[in-house]
Coordinates of C-alpha atoms in Angstrom, one line a residue:
M204 CA -61.6 -167.8 -28.9
T205 CA -63.7 -165.1 -27.3
T206 CA -62.6 -162.3 -25.8
K207 CA -64.0 -163.7 -22.1
A208 CA -61.8 -167.3 -23.1
I209 CA -58.6 -164.8 -23.6
K210 CA -59.2 -162.9 -20.2
Q211 CA -59.3 -165.9 -18.4
I212 CA -56.1 -167.4 -19.8
F213 CA -54.4 -163.6 -19.0
L214 CA -56.0 -164.2 -15.6
T215 CA -54.7 -168.0 -15.1
I216 CA -51.2 -166.5 -16.3
G217 CA -51.1 -163.5 -13.6
L218 CA -52.5 -166.0 -10.6
L219 CA -49.8 -168.0 -11.3
L220 CA -47.0 -165.8 -11.6
G221 CA -48.1 -164.2 -8.7
Y222 CA -48.2 -167.6 -6.8
G223 CA -44.9 -168.5 -8.2
A224 CA -43.7 -165.1 -7.0
A225 CA -45.4 -165.9 -3.5
V226 CA -43.5 -169.2 -3.7
A227 CA -39.9 -167.2 -4.2
Q228 CA -40.9 -165.0 -1.6
T229 CA -41.2 -167.5 1.1
A230 CA -38.3 -169.6 -0.9
G231 CA -35.6 -167.1 1.4
S232 CA -34.9 -164.6 -1.0
P233 CA -33.6 -161.5 0.6
V234 CA -36.2 -159.0 2.3
A235 CA -35.0 -157.9 5.5
P236 CA -33.4 -154.1 4.2
N237 CA -29.6 -153.2 5.5
P238 CA -29.6 -150.8 7.7
I239 CA -31.7 -153.4 9.9
I240 CA -32.2 -150.2 11.9
Y241 CA -32.2 -146.8 10.3
A242 CA -32.4 -144.8 13.9
D243 CA -29.1 -143.8 16.1
V244 CA -28.1 -147.3 17.9
P245 CA -24.0 -147.1 17.9
D246 CA -21.8 -149.6 19.6
M247 CA -23.6 -152.7 19.4
A248 CA -22.7 -155.3 21.5
M249 CA -24.6 -158.5 20.9
I250 CA -25.7 -161.8 22.2
R251 CA -27.6 -164.9 21.2
V252 CA -29.4 -167.0 24.4
G253 CA -31.6 -169.5 23.0
D254 CA -32.9 -168.3 20.1
T255 CA -33.2 -165.0 21.4
Y256 CA -31.0 -162.5 20.4
Y257 CA -29.9 -159.3 23.3
M258 CA -28.4 -155.5 22.0
S259 CA -27.0 -153.1 23.7
S260 CA -26.3 -149.7 22.9
T261 CA -25.0 -146.3 23.7
T262 CA -27.4 -143.7 24.9
M263 CA -24.4 -141.4 26.5
H264 CA -26.0 -138.4 28.2
L265 CA -29.1 -140.2 28.9
S266 CA -31.2 -141.1 31.7
P267 CA -32.3 -143.6 31.9
G268 CA -29.4 -145.5 30.0
L269 CA -28.0 -148.1 28.3
P270 CA -30.5 -150.1 26.8
I271 CA -31.7 -153.7 26.3
M272 CA -33.3 -154.6 23.2
K273 CA -34.7 -158.0 22.3
S274 CA -35.1 -159.8 18.7
K275 CA -35.9 -162.9 18.2
D276 CA -34.8 -162.5 13.8
L277 CA -31.7 -160.0 14.4
V278 CA -33.7 -157.5 12.1
N279 CA -37.1 -156.6 14.3
W280 CA -36.2 -154.9 17.8
Q281 CA -38.2 -153.8 21.0
L282 CA -36.5 -152.4 23.9
V283 CA -37.2 -154.3 26.8
G284 CA -34.9 -152.1 29.4
Y285 CA -32.2 -150.4 31.2
A286 CA -29.1 -151.4 32.7
Y287 CA -29.3 -148.3 34.9
D288 CA -31.8 -145.0 35.7
T289 CA -28.8 -142.9 36.7
L290 CA -25.1 -143.5 36.1
T291 CA -23.7 -140.9 38.4
T292 CA -25.3 -138.0 40.1
V293 CA -22.4 -135.7 39.5
D294 CA -23.9 -132.0 38.2
A295 CA -22.4 -132.8 34.9
M296 CA -24.7 -135.7 34.6
S297 CA -27.7 -133.3 36.3
L298 CA -27.3 -130.0 34.8
R299 CA -26.5 -128.2 37.4
N300 CA -24.4 -125.6 38.0
G301 CA -23.6 -125.3 34.6
K302 CA -22.2 -128.5 33.8
S303 CA -22.8 -130.6 31.0
T304 CA -21.9 -134.1 29.7
Y305 CA -23.2 -134.1 26.0
G306 CA -21.3 -136.7 24.2
R307 CA -19.8 -138.0 26.5
G308 CA -21.9 -139.7 30.0
S309 CA -22.1 -144.1 29.2
W310 CA -19.8 -144.9 26.1
A311 CA -20.0 -148.7 24.4
S312 CA -20.9 -151.5 26.4
S313 CA -20.4 -154.7 26.4
L314 CA -23.0 -157.4 26.5
R315 CA -22.0 -160.8 28.1
Y316 CA -24.3 -164.0 29.2
H317 CA -22.3 -166.7 31.9
N318 CA -23.3 -168.9 34.3
G319 CA -27.1 -167.5 34.5
L320 CA -26.1 -164.5 34.6
Y321 CA -26.4 -161.4 32.4
Y322 CA -23.9 -158.7 32.4
A323 CA -24.0 -155.5 30.7
T324 CA -20.9 -153.0 31.3
T325 CA -19.5 -149.5 30.8
F326 CA -17.5 -147.1 30.9
A327 CA -17.8 -143.3 31.4
Q328 CA -15.3 -140.2 31.6
T329 CA -18.4 -138.4 33.4
S330 CA -17.9 -140.6 36.2
G331 CA -13.7 -141.8 35.6
R332 CA -15.1 -145.3 36.4
T333 CA -15.6 -148.7 34.4
H334 CA -19.6 -150.0 35.5
I335 CA -20.4 -153.9 35.6
Y336 CA -24.3 -154.7 36.1
T337 CA -25.8 -157.7 36.6
T338 CA -29.0 -159.6 36.4
R339 CA -30.6 -162.9 36.3
N340 CA -33.3 -161.8 34.3
I341 CA -32.4 -159.4 31.5
E342 CA -35.6 -158.4 30.5
K343 CA -37.2 -157.5 33.9
G344 CA -34.1 -156.8 35.9
P345 CA -33.3 -155.4 38.8
W346 CA -29.9 -154.7 37.9
K347 CA -27.2 -154.7 40.3
E348 CA -23.8 -152.2 39.9
V349 CA -20.6 -152.6 40.5
S350 CA -17.7 -150.0 40.0
F351 CA -14.3 -149.6 40.2
K352 CA -11.5 -147.4 38.7
P353 CA -10.1 -146.3 36.2
S354 CA -12.7 -146.1 33.1
Y355 CA -11.5 -148.7 31.0
H356 CA -11.5 -147.1 27.3
D357 CA -14.1 -149.3 24.6
H358 CA -13.5 -152.4 26.9
S359 CA -14.8 -156.2 26.3
L360 CA -15.5 -158.0 28.9
F361 CA -14.8 -161.9 28.3
F362 CA -14.8 -165.0 30.1
D363 CA -12.8 -167.5 29.1
D364 CA -13.6 -171.6 29.0
D365 CA -10.2 -171.9 31.7
G366 CA -12.8 -169.9 34.5
R367 CA -10.8 -166.1 34.0
T368 CA -12.6 -162.9 33.4
Y369 CA -10.7 -160.5 31.3
L370 CA -10.7 -156.6 30.2
I371 CA -9.1 -155.8 26.4
Y372 CA -9.5 -152.2 26.3
G373 CA -7.5 -149.0 25.0
A374 CA -6.6 -147.2 21.6
G375 CA -4.0 -148.3 19.4
K376 CA -2.1 -149.6 21.9
L377 CA -4.8 -152.2 23.4
N378 CA -4.1 -153.7 26.2
I379 CA -5.7 -156.5 28.8
V380 CA -6.4 -156.5 32.8
E381 CA -7.4 -159.6 34.7
L382 CA -10.8 -159.2 36.9
N383 CA -12.6 -161.4 39.5
A384 CA -14.4 -164.4 37.8
D385 CA -17.4 -162.4 39.0
A386 CA -16.3 -159.4 37.2
S387 CA -16.8 -157.6 40.5
G388 CA -12.9 -155.5 40.3
I389 CA -9.7 -156.0 39.4
K390 CA -8.1 -159.1 40.3
P391 CA -5.9 -158.5 43.3
G392 CA -2.2 -158.6 42.6
T393 CA -3.1 -158.3 39.1
T394 CA -1.2 -155.7 36.5
E395 CA -2.0 -154.3 33.0
Q396 CA -0.3 -156.3 30.1
V397 CA 0.2 -155.0 26.8
L398 CA -2.0 -157.3 24.2
I399 CA -1.2 -156.0 20.9
E400 CA 1.0 -152.6 20.5
N401 CA -0.7 -150.8 17.8
A402 CA -4.0 -152.6 16.1
S403 CA -4.1 -150.2 13.8
T404 CA -1.4 -151.8 11.2
P405 CA -3.4 -153.7 9.2
S406 CA -5.1 -150.5 8.2
G407 CA -2.3 -148.8 8.0
T408 CA 0.3 -146.8 11.0
G409 CA -0.2 -143.6 9.3
P410 CA -2.7 -140.8 11.4
G411 CA -6.1 -141.2 11.5
L412 CA -8.6 -142.7 14.1
P413 CA -6.9 -145.5 16.3
A414 CA -8.1 -149.2 16.8
E415 CA -10.5 -149.0 19.1
G416 CA -13.9 -150.9 20.1
S417 CA -12.9 -154.2 20.9
Q418 CA -14.5 -156.5 20.9
L419 CA -13.7 -159.9 21.6
F420 CA -15.2 -163.7 20.7
K421 CA -14.1 -167.2 21.2
V422 CA -14.8 -169.9 18.5
K423 CA -13.7 -173.6 18.5
G424 CA -10.9 -172.6 20.3
K425 CA -9.5 -169.1 18.5
Y426 CA -9.7 -165.8 20.0
Y427 CA -11.0 -163.2 17.7
L428 CA -11.2 -159.1 18.3
F429 CA -12.7 -157.1 16.5
N430 CA -11.8 -152.9 16.1
I431 CA -12.4 -150.6 14.4
S432 CA -9.9 -148.0 12.2
W433 CA -10.0 -144.5 10.7
P434 CA -7.2 -144.2 7.8
R435 CA -7.0 -140.8 7.3
G436 CA -8.1 -140.2 3.6
G437 CA -9.9 -143.3 3.9
M438 CA -13.2 -144.7 5.8
R439 CA -13.9 -146.2 9.2
T440 CA -12.4 -150.2 8.2
V441 CA -13.4 -153.4 10.7
I442 CA -10.0 -155.0 11.5
I443 CA -9.8 -158.2 13.1
H444 CA -6.6 -159.9 14.8
R445 CA -6.5 -163.5 15.9
A446 CA -4.8 -165.8 18.4
D447 CA -4.7 -169.2 19.7
K448 CA -3.6 -168.3 23.2
I449 CA -5.6 -164.8 24.5
T450 CA -2.0 -163.4 25.4
G451 CA -1.2 -164.1 21.7
P452 CA 1.1 -163.9 19.7
W453 CA -2.0 -162.0 17.4
E454 CA -2.5 -162.2 14.2
G455 CA -4.6 -159.0 11.9
R456 CA -6.2 -158.5 8.9
V457 CA -8.5 -155.9 7.0
A458 CA -11.9 -157.4 7.4
L459 CA -14.2 -154.8 5.6
Q460 CA -14.3 -151.4 3.8
D461 CA -17.2 -150.4 2.7
K462 CA -18.9 -147.5 3.3
G463 CA -18.0 -146.8 6.4
V464 CA -20.0 -150.0 8.2
A465 CA -17.9 -150.8 10.8
Q466 CA -17.2 -151.3 15.2
G467 CA -18.9 -154.3 16.5
G468 CA -19.0 -158.1 16.4
L469 CA -20.2 -161.5 15.5
I470 CA -23.2 -163.2 16.1
D471 CA -24.6 -166.4 14.9
T472 CA -28.1 -167.6 14.4
P473 CA -29.7 -171.4 15.9
D474 CA -28.9 -172.9 12.2
G475 CA -25.6 -172.7 12.0
R476 CA -25.7 -168.7 10.3
W477 CA -23.2 -166.0 11.4
F478 CA -23.5 -162.5 10.9
A479 CA -21.4 -159.4 11.3
Y480 CA -23.2 -156.8 13.5
L481 CA -21.4 -153.4 12.5
F482 CA -22.7 -149.6 11.9
R483 CA -22.6 -146.6 9.7
D484 CA -22.0 -142.7 10.2
F485 CA -25.6 -141.2 8.5
G486 CA -25.7 -137.8 9.7
G487 CA -28.7 -136.3 11.3
V488 CA -30.0 -139.5 12.0
G489 CA -27.4 -140.8 13.7
R490 CA -25.1 -144.6 13.5
I491 CA -27.4 -146.8 11.7
P492 CA -26.9 -150.4 13.0
Y493 CA -26.4 -152.9 9.5
L494 CA -25.3 -156.8 9.6
V495 CA -23.2 -158.1 7.2
P496 CA -22.8 -161.6 6.4
V497 CA -20.2 -163.7 7.6
K498 CA -18.6 -167.1 6.2
W499 CA -15.1 -168.9 7.5
E500 CA -12.0 -169.2 5.2
D501 CA -9.1 -170.6 6.4
G502 CA -10.3 -170.1 10.1
W503 CA -11.1 -166.7 9.5
P504 CA -14.7 -164.6 9.8
V505 CA -15.1 -163.2 5.9
L506 CA -17.0 -160.5 6.0
G507 CA -19.7 -159.1 3.2
E508 CA -20.6 -160.0 -0.3
N509 CA -17.4 -159.7 -2.3
G510 CA -16.4 -157.2 0.1
K511 CA -19.1 -155.2 0.2
V512 CA -22.2 -154.8 2.5
P513 CA -25.3 -156.0 0.9
E514 CA -28.4 -153.9 0.3
T515 CA -30.4 -156.8 1.5
L516 CA -30.7 -159.5 3.7
E517 CA -31.8 -162.8 3.6
L518 CA -33.7 -162.5 7.0
P519 CA -37.4 -161.9 7.5
A520 CA -38.8 -158.4 6.6
S521 CA -39.0 -155.5 8.9
K522 CA -41.8 -154.3 10.6
G523 CA -40.8 -151.0 11.4
L524 CA -39.5 -149.3 14.2
I525 CA -43.0 -148.3 16.0
P526 CA -43.1 -149.6 18.1
G527 CA -40.1 -151.1 19.4
L528 CA -37.7 -148.1 19.4
V529 CA -39.9 -145.6 19.5
N530 CA -43.8 -144.9 19.4
S531 CA -46.7 -142.6 20.0
D532 CA -47.8 -141.4 23.7
E533 CA -51.4 -140.9 24.7
F534 CA -49.9 -140.0 29.0
S535 CA -52.5 -142.3 29.5
R536 CA -51.4 -144.4 32.3
K537 CA -53.7 -147.6 33.6
K538 CA -53.1 -149.0 37.6
G539 CA -49.3 -151.0 37.7
E540 CA -48.4 -149.1 34.4
A541 CA -45.0 -147.4 34.3
A542 CA -45.2 -144.0 34.3
L543 CA -42.9 -143.4 30.9
P544 CA -43.1 -145.9 28.7
L545 CA -39.0 -147.2 27.7
V546 CA -39.1 -145.8 24.6
W547 CA -38.4 -142.0 25.8
Q548 CA -35.4 -140.8 28.0
W549 CA -34.3 -137.5 29.8
N550 CA -31.7 -134.9 28.4
H551 CA -29.5 -135.8 31.3
N552 CA -30.4 -136.6 34.9
P553 CA -34.2 -135.3 35.3
D554 CA -35.5 -134.0 38.4
N555 CA -38.4 -135.9 39.4
S556 CA -40.4 -133.3 41.6
L557 CA -40.7 -131.5 38.6
W558 CA -42.6 -133.5 36.0
S559 CA -46.0 -135.9 36.4
V560 CA -48.1 -138.2 34.2
T561 CA -51.0 -138.4 37.1
E562 CA -51.0 -134.8 38.9
R563 CA -53.7 -134.2 35.2
K564 CA -55.0 -137.0 34.1
G565 CA -53.5 -138.0 30.3
Y566 CA -51.1 -135.1 30.1
L567 CA -47.9 -135.0 30.5
R568 CA -46.9 -132.0 33.1
L569 CA -43.6 -130.6 32.8
K570 CA -42.7 -127.5 35.8
T571 CA -40.1 -125.4 36.1
G572 CA -38.3 -124.9 39.3
R573 CA -35.2 -123.0 37.9
T574 CA -34.7 -120.2 35.9
D575 CA -31.8 -121.3 32.7
T576 CA -30.1 -119.3 30.5
S577 CA -30.6 -121.8 27.4
F578 CA -32.7 -124.7 26.0
V579 CA -29.4 -127.3 25.9
M580 CA -29.1 -126.2 29.7
A581 CA -32.4 -127.2 30.8
R582 CA -33.6 -130.2 32.7
N583 CA -37.1 -132.5 32.2
T584 CA -36.5 -132.5 28.1
L585 CA -38.0 -136.1 27.4
T586 CA -36.6 -137.3 24.5
Q587 CA -36.8 -139.9 22.2
R588 CA -35.1 -140.7 19.0
T589 CA -35.9 -139.9 15.1
I590 CA -35.6 -142.0 12.5
G591 CA -34.8 -142.6 8.7
P592 CA -35.8 -142.4 6.2
E593 CA -38.0 -139.5 7.4
S594 CA -39.9 -139.1 10.4
A595 CA -42.7 -136.7 12.4
G596 CA -43.3 -135.8 15.6
S597 CA -46.1 -133.8 17.1
T598 CA -47.7 -132.8 20.5
L599 CA -51.0 -130.6 21.7
L600 CA -49.8 -128.4 24.1
D601 CA -51.8 -126.3 26.9
A602 CA -49.5 -123.2 27.1
S603 CA -51.9 -121.9 30.0
N604 CA -50.3 -122.0 33.5
L605 CA -46.8 -120.8 31.5
K606 CA -45.7 -117.4 33.5
D607 CA -44.1 -115.2 32.0
G608 CA -40.7 -115.9 30.8
D609 CA -41.5 -119.4 30.4
F610 CA -40.6 -120.9 26.9
A611 CA -42.4 -124.7 26.3
G612 CA -42.8 -126.8 22.9
L613 CA -41.1 -129.4 20.9
S614 CA -37.4 -129.5 19.7
L615 CA -34.9 -131.6 17.9
L616 CA -32.4 -132.5 20.4
Q617 CA -28.5 -131.8 18.8
K618 CA -25.5 -129.4 19.2
N619 CA -27.7 -127.0 15.9
Y620 CA -30.5 -127.4 17.3
G621 CA -33.8 -126.3 16.6
L622 CA -37.7 -125.5 18.7
V623 CA -41.0 -124.6 18.2
G624 CA -43.3 -123.4 20.8
V625 CA -45.0 -121.3 22.9
K626 CA -43.2 -117.6 25.1
M627 CA -44.6 -116.2 27.4
E628 CA -43.8 -112.8 27.4
N629 CA -45.7 -109.6 29.0
G630 CA -48.6 -111.6 29.4
N631 CA -49.0 -112.6 25.8
R632 CA -48.4 -116.1 23.7
S633 CA -46.8 -116.3 20.8
V634 CA -45.7 -119.1 19.0
V635 CA -42.0 -118.9 18.0
M636 CA -39.5 -121.3 16.3
V637 CA -35.8 -120.8 17.5
S638 CA -32.9 -122.2 15.1
A639 CA -29.6 -123.1 16.6
S640 CA -28.5 -124.1 12.7
S641 CA -25.3 -121.4 12.8
G642 CA -24.1 -122.7 16.2
K643 CA -26.0 -120.5 18.0
P644 CA -29.9 -120.0 19.3
V645 CA -31.6 -117.1 17.1
E646 CA -35.4 -116.5 16.7
V647 CA -36.4 -117.3 13.5
Q648 CA -39.8 -115.9 13.4
R649 CA -42.7 -115.2 16.2
V650 CA -47.0 -115.5 15.6
P651 CA -48.9 -113.7 18.3
L652 CA -51.1 -117.0 20.1
G653 CA -54.7 -116.0 20.7
Q654 CA -55.5 -118.9 22.1
K655 CA -54.2 -120.9 25.0
T656 CA -53.4 -124.0 23.1
V657 CA -51.2 -125.3 20.5
Y658 CA -50.5 -128.0 18.1
L659 CA -46.8 -128.9 16.7
K660 CA -44.6 -130.8 14.7
A661 CA -41.5 -130.9 13.7
D662 CA -41.2 -133.0 10.1
C663 CA -37.7 -135.0 9.6
D664 CA -36.3 -135.6 5.9
F665 CA -33.0 -137.9 6.2
R666 CA -33.4 -139.3 2.3
D667 CA -30.3 -139.3 0.7
R668 CA -28.8 -137.4 3.7
K669 CA -30.8 -134.3 2.9
D670 CA -30.7 -133.9 6.9
T671 CA -33.4 -131.9 6.6
A672 CA -36.2 -130.7 9.3
R673 CA -39.2 -127.7 9.6
F674 CA -41.5 -127.0 11.8
L675 CA -45.1 -126.3 12.1
Y676 CA -48.1 -125.1 14.3
S677 CA -51.5 -125.6 13.9
L678 CA -54.4 -124.0 15.8
D679 CA -57.1 -126.6 15.2
G680 CA -55.1 -129.9 14.7
K681 CA -56.1 -129.8 10.8
T682 CA -54.1 -127.3 9.1
W683 CA -51.0 -126.8 9.1
T684 CA -49.0 -123.7 9.2
P685 CA -44.8 -123.9 8.5
I686 CA -43.4 -121.2 11.0
G687 CA -39.4 -120.4 10.7
E688 CA -37.0 -121.6 8.4
P689 CA -35.6 -125.2 7.3
L690 CA -33.3 -126.7 10.0
K691 CA -30.2 -128.6 8.0
M692 CA -29.3 -131.3 11.0
P693 CA -25.5 -132.0 11.0
Y694 CA -24.2 -135.1 13.2
T695 CA -22.1 -133.0 15.6
I696 CA -19.1 -134.7 17.8
P697 CA -19.9 -132.2 20.7
H698 CA -23.5 -134.3 20.9
F699 CA -22.2 -137.2 19.2
M700 CA -26.3 -139.0 19.2
G701 CA -28.7 -138.7 16.4
Y702 CA -31.3 -135.8 16.6
R703 CA -33.7 -136.9 18.7
F704 CA -37.3 -135.2 19.4
G705 CA -38.0 -133.3 23.2
L706 CA -40.8 -132.2 24.9
F707 CA -39.7 -129.3 26.5
N708 CA -40.5 -126.3 29.5
Y709 CA -38.4 -124.4 30.7
A710 CA -37.8 -120.7 33.0
T711 CA -36.2 -117.8 31.9
A712 CA -37.6 -115.8 34.4
Q713 CA -39.5 -117.1 37.4
T714 CA -39.9 -119.9 38.4
G715 CA -43.8 -122.3 39.2
G716 CA -45.5 -122.3 35.6
F717 CA -46.2 -125.4 33.9
A718 CA -46.4 -127.2 30.6
D719 CA -49.0 -129.6 29.4
F720 CA -49.0 -132.2 26.6
D721 CA -52.1 -133.9 26.0
Y722 CA -49.7 -136.6 23.9
F723 CA -46.4 -136.9 21.7
R724 CA -47.4 -138.9 18.0
I725 CA -44.3 -140.0 16.0
S726 CA -45.1 -140.9 12.5
D727 CA -42.7 -142.6 9.9
T728 CA -43.9 -140.3 6.9
I729 CA -44.3 -136.0 6.8
T730 CA -46.7 -133.6 6.1
G731 CA -48.3 -133.6 2.9
K732 CA -47.5 -136.8 1.7

């Protein structure tokens, strides 16, 4: 046999093997990775309407808030809106008079579809109220709001088949209260009732995080209540209670203890499959969503594969988080476009008189209107999520209109934040890296800047829980120079969210200066790769 013939045989075999692999890939083999979203999307609530899934999440002190996401396949999600622009205008939500609401604001939401209306609900220590938002068009709005006292902790809105409407809420001891049929307030004459005296019992009654995060579902006439508990010395645990009547009696069991993946609920697909949507604490990137297959046995939802969270799912492949949940922005706007795409959220309520994308075409302008003593108390820091396993954010800053005492640049926002930017002092500009890794801000390095513009970049490495960032600058956008020191990015409870990229400008001495940002670009690779 000639060499040419042998090559042809091997080529044919290779093509056949490749064809076989392609057939296997399209025949339903697991292709979607867990986590389905490698970014901070905690406290999810999810519904399916027809063939479309919608999800809400927690963004606490950010504005706008209560984000709404959409998917056709449970894996690839895109932001479609927010339930509110402003939760409340109290000083703490607006960074006024030395007050802030880091780690608070709006917490775990509930999402429902009932009689042609979409309901997104939340509660807030910051306002002391329970907030109910409704719309007929979940993707375009507008949303209407009603709110009432008290602030019902981790509540689950539930519309029963008999036309009655409830909130289930609490921690450890779970309670139920009846609302008006349209969920506009507490039903007159009703009283709050204990639903389950100690919902933590199935995972042990010892000290730890009491059962909370209620989400209630009704499947084939039975009620199923999902909660999370965290036994001391153990891990985040999924607990499910079930009952034939909403008032009980309830029986409970541990439904999942693996990798700390917990807190969420049930979702079904048009073809009859079931999943539990849950999340996992994952260091500096935040709390990241997982899907876990569900099978029904003896009237119970059984989570996982042999009690474990699978690494892959029989769902369509992920196309990545860009541009659905994070995205670059050149700050150029066509007529009729929103001033800011949905990927952006402000750190607390902004002062809308002090920013613009129109005063200089193709630029975000951040102006100073007061003096501040710290980055975390400064208004109008514009943020979006970091993503894993790695991501980079970069910008081109025009610092020519900074005034003495101004500091503008690129941030990684959390309690132990890091900054790279331009400081203006005595008429001179310097590129400065600041680290708050110790809990307090320290200027680590300063480099004189002999020009008005500078390129800034932050690289984030979340691989294997490394949770480390480094900052870089460039004078020409081509050659990058590290500055300062690596930033460790721990997840801290005071801020209660994953690290976020931010564009900032604040004054420490006088007002009236401004910074112009030419663009913000996000990448899922970091420098040198």
